[in-house]
Short mmCIF file of C-alpha atoms and ligand atoms in Angstrom, two decimals:
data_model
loop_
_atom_site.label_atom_id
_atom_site.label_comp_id
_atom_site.label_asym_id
_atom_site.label_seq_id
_atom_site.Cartn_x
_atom_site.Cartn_y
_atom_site.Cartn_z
CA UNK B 1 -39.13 63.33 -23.81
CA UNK B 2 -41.14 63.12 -26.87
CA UNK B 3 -39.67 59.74 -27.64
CA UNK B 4 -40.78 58.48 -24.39
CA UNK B 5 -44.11 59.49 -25.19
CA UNK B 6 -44.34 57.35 -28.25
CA UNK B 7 -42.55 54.32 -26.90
CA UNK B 8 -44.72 54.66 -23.32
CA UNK B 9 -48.24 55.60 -25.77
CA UNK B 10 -46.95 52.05 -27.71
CA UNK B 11 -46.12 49.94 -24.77
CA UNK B 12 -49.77 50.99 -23.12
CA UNK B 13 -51.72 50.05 -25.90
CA UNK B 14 -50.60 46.52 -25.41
CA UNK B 15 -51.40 46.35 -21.42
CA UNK B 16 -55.09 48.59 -21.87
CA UNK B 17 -58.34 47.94 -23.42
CA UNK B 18 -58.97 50.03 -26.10
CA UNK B 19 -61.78 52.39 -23.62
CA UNK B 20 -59.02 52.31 -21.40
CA UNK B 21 -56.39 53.80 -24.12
CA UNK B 22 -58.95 56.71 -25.05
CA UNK B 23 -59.71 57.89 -21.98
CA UNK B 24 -55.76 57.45 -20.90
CA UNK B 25 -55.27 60.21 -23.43
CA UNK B 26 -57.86 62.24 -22.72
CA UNK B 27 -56.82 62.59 -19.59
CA UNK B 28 -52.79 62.94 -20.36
CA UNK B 29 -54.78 66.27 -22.80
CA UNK B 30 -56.88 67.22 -19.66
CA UNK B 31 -54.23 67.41 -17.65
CA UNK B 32 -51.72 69.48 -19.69
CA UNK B 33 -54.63 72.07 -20.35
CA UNK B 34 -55.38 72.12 -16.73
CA UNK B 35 -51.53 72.66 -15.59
CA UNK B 36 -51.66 75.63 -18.53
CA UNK B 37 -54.46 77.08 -16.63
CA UNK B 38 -52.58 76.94 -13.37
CA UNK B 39 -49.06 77.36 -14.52
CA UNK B 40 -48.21 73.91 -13.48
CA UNK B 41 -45.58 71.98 -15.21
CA UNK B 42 -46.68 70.85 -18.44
CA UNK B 43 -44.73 67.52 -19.26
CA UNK B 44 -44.94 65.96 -15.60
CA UNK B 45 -48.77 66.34 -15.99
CA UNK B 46 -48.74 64.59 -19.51
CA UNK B 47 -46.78 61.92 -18.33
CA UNK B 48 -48.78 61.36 -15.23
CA UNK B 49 -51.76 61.17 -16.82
CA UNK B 50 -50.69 58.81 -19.20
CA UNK B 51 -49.05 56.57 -16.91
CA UNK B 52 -52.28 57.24 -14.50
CA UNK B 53 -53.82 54.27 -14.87
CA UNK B 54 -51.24 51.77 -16.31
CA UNK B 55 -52.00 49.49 -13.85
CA UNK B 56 -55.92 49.48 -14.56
CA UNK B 57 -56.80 46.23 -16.79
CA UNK B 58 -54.93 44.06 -14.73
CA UNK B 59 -57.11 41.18 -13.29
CA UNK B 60 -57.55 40.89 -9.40
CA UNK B 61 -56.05 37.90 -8.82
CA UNK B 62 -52.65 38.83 -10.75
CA UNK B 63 -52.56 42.57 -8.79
CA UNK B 64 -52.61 40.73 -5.77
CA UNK B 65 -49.82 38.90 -6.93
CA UNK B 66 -47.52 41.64 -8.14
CA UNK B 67 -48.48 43.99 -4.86
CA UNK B 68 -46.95 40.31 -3.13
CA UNK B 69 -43.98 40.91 -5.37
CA UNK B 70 -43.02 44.63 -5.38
CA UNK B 71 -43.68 44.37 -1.59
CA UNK B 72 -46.95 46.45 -1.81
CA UNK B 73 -49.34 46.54 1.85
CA UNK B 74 -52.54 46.66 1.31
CA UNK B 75 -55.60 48.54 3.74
CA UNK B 76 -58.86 46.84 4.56
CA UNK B 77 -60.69 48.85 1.98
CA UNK B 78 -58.44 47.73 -0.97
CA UNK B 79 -58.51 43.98 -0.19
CA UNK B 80 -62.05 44.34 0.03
CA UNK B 81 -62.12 46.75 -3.13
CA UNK B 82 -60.06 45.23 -5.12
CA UNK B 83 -60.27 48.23 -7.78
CA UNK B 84 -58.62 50.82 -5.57
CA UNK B 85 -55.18 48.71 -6.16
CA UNK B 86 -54.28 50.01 -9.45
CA UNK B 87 -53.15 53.57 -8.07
CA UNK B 88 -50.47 51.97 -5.48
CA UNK B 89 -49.67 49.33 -8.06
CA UNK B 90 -49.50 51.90 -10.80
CA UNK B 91 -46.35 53.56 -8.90
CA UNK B 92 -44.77 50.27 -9.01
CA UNK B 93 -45.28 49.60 -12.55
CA UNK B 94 -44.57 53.01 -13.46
CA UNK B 95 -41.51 52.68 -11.62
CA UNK B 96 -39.98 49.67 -13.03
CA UNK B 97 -41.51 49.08 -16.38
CA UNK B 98 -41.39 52.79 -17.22
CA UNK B 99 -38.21 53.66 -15.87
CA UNK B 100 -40.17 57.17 -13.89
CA UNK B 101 -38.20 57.99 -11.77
CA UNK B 102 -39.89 61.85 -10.71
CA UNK B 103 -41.85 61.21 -7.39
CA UNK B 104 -43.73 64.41 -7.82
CA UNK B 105 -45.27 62.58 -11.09
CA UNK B 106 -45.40 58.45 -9.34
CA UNK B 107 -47.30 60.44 -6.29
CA UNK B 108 -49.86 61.76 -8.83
CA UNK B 109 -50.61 58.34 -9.73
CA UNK B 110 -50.44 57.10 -5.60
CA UNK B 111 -53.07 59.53 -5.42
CA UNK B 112 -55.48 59.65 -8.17
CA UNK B 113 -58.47 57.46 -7.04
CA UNK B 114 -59.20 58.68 -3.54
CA UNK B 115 -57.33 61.78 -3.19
CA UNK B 116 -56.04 62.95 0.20
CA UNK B 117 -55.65 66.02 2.27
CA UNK B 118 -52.94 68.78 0.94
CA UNK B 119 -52.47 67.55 -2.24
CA UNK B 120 -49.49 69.00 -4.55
CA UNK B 121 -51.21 70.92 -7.55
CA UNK B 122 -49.77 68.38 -9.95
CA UNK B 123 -52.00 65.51 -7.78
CA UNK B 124 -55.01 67.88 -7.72
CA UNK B 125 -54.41 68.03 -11.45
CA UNK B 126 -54.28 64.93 -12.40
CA UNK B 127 -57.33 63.89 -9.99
CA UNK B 128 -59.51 66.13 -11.65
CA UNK B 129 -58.06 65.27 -15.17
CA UNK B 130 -59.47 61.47 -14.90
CA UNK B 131 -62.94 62.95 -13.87
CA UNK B 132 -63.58 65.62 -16.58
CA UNK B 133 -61.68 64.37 -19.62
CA UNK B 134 -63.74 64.31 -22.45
CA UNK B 135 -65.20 60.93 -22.29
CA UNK B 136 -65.98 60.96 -18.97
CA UNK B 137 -69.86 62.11 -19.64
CA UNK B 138 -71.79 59.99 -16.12
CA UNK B 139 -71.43 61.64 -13.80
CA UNK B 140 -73.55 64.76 -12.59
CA UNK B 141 -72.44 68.16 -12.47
CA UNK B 142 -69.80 67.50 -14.93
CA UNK B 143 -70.29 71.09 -16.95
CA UNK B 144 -69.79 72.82 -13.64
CA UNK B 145 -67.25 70.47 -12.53
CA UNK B 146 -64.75 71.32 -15.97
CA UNK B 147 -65.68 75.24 -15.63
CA UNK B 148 -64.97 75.18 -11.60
CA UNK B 149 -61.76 73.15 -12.42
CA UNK B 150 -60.20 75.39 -14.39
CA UNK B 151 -60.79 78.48 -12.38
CA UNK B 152 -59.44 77.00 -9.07
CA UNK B 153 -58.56 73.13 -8.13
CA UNK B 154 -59.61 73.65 -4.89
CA UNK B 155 -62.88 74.09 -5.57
CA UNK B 156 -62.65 71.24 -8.03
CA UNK B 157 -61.46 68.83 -5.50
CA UNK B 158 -64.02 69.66 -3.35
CA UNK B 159 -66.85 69.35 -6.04
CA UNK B 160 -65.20 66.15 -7.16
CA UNK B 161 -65.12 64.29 -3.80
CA UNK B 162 -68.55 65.97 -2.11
CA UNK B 163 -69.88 64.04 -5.84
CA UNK B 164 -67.85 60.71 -5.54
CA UNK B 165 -68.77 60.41 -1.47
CA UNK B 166 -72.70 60.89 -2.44
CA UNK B 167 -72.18 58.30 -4.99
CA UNK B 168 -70.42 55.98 -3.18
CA UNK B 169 -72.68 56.33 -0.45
CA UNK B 170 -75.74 55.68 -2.80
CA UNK B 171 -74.02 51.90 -4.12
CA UNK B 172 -73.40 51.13 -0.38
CA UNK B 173 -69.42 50.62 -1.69
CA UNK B 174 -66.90 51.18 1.54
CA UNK B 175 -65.31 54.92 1.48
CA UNK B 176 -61.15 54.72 1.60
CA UNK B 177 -60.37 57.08 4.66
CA UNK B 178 -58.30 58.61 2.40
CA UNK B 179 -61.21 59.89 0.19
CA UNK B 180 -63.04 60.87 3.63
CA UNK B 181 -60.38 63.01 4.95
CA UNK B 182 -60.00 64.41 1.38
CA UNK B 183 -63.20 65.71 1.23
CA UNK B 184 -63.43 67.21 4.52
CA UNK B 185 -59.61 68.50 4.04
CA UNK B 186 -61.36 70.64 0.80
CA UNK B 187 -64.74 71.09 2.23
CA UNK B 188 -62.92 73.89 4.60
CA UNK B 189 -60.78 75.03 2.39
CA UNK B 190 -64.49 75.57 0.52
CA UNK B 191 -66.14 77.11 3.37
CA UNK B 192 -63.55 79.13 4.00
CA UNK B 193 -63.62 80.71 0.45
CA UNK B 194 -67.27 81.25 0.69
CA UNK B 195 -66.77 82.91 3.97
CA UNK B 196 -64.59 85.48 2.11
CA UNK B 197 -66.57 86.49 -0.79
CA UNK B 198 -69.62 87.49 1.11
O1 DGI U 1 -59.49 54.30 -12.85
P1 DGI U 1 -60.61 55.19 -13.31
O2 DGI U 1 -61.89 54.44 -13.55
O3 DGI U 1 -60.26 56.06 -14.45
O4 DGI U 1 -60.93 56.21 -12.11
P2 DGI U 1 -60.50 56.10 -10.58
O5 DGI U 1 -59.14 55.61 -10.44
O6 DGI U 1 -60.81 57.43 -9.95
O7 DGI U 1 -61.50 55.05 -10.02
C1 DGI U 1 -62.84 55.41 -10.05
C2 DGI U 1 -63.64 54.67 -9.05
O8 DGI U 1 -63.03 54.77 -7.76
C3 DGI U 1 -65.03 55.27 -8.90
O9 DGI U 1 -65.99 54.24 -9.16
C4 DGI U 1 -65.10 55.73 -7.48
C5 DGI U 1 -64.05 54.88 -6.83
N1 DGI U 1 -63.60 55.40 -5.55
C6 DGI U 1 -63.01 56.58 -5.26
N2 DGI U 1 -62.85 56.70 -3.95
C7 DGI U 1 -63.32 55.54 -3.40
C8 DGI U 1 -63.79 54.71 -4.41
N3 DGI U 1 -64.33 53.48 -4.21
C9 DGI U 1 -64.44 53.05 -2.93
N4 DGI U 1 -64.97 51.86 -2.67
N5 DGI U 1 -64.01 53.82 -1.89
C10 DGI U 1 -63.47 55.05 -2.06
O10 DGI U 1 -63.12 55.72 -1.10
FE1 FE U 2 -57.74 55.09 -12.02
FE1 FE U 3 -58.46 57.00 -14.91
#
């Protein structure tokens, strides 16, 4: 396993930008400290977030072309946001030029742009990994965000997307259904621990 880490770390560096590299290992860091926190397994979140975003610096016009050739459908929303590829197309890749074979870690990657309702802890995980790693520092909220995150993912998620929706909505970009159901999926769950405590 440790092996792998060093031969995946080496074959990355040669398909990511350097930004792309740090932040890949801050959040492979983020996400083993997070599945500490929530007795998750440790290596499958490592290895998902490193793999996360191995399909990230690949040019538009060549994803299309390798979602043509690994037999990947895209929505609506990804042909017309070309950026949401890289999590379906980062399964592939994962699958075939990493030899991962654990779905539990290739559906962390499926997941980690948009999120979706009932999410495995290891997706929730690694979701919230690539939003609070260390170099992450735009987005608002962030000091809650990391505190919240490691006290329940849950409440994470739900922080995460009711942020991502507002922002989204702000730059007029199209919202994946999946992200939508997502946040009203966590929103209840939200409500419904608020509802509790009072
Ligand atoms: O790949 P990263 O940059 O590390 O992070 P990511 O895979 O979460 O992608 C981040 C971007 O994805 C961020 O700008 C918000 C965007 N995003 C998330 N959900 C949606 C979305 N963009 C659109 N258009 N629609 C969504 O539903
Ligand atoms: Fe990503
Ligand atoms: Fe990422």
């Amino acid at each position: 396993m440790k092996s792998d880490f060093t031969k995946f770390e080496k074959k990355l560096k040669k398909y990511l930008d350097k930004d792309r590299f740090l932040h890949t290992q801050g959040v492979m860091y983020t996400a083993a400290a997070l599945a500490m926190a929530h007795e998750a397994d440790i290596e499958q979140a490592k290895l998902a977030g490193l793999l996360h975003d191995c399909a990230k610096c690949i040019s538009n016009k060549k994803k299309r072309k390798l979602c043509d050739k690994y037999g990947i459908e895209l929505s609506t929303c990804e042909i017309q946001n070309p950026f949401l590829i890289h999590a379906k197309l980062g399964v592939a890749i994962a699958r075939e030029k990493y030899q991962i074979q654990d779905e539990e870690v290739l559906s962390a990657i499926r997941w980690h742009t948009t999120g979706k309702a009932e999410m495995t802890d290891l997706e929730k995980i690694i979701y919230i990994a690539d939003y609070i790693e260390p170099l992450r520092d735009k987005a608002p909220n962030l000091k809650w965000i990391r505190k919240v995150s490691f006290m329940d993912l849950n409440e994470g998620m739900y922080y995460i997307l009711k942020d991502s929706l507002s922002y989204l909505g702000k730059t007029g970009k199209p919202i994946d259904p999946a992200t939508e159901t997502a946040f009203h999926y966590y929103e209840t769950i939200h409500i419904g621990k608020r509802r509790k405590e009072r």
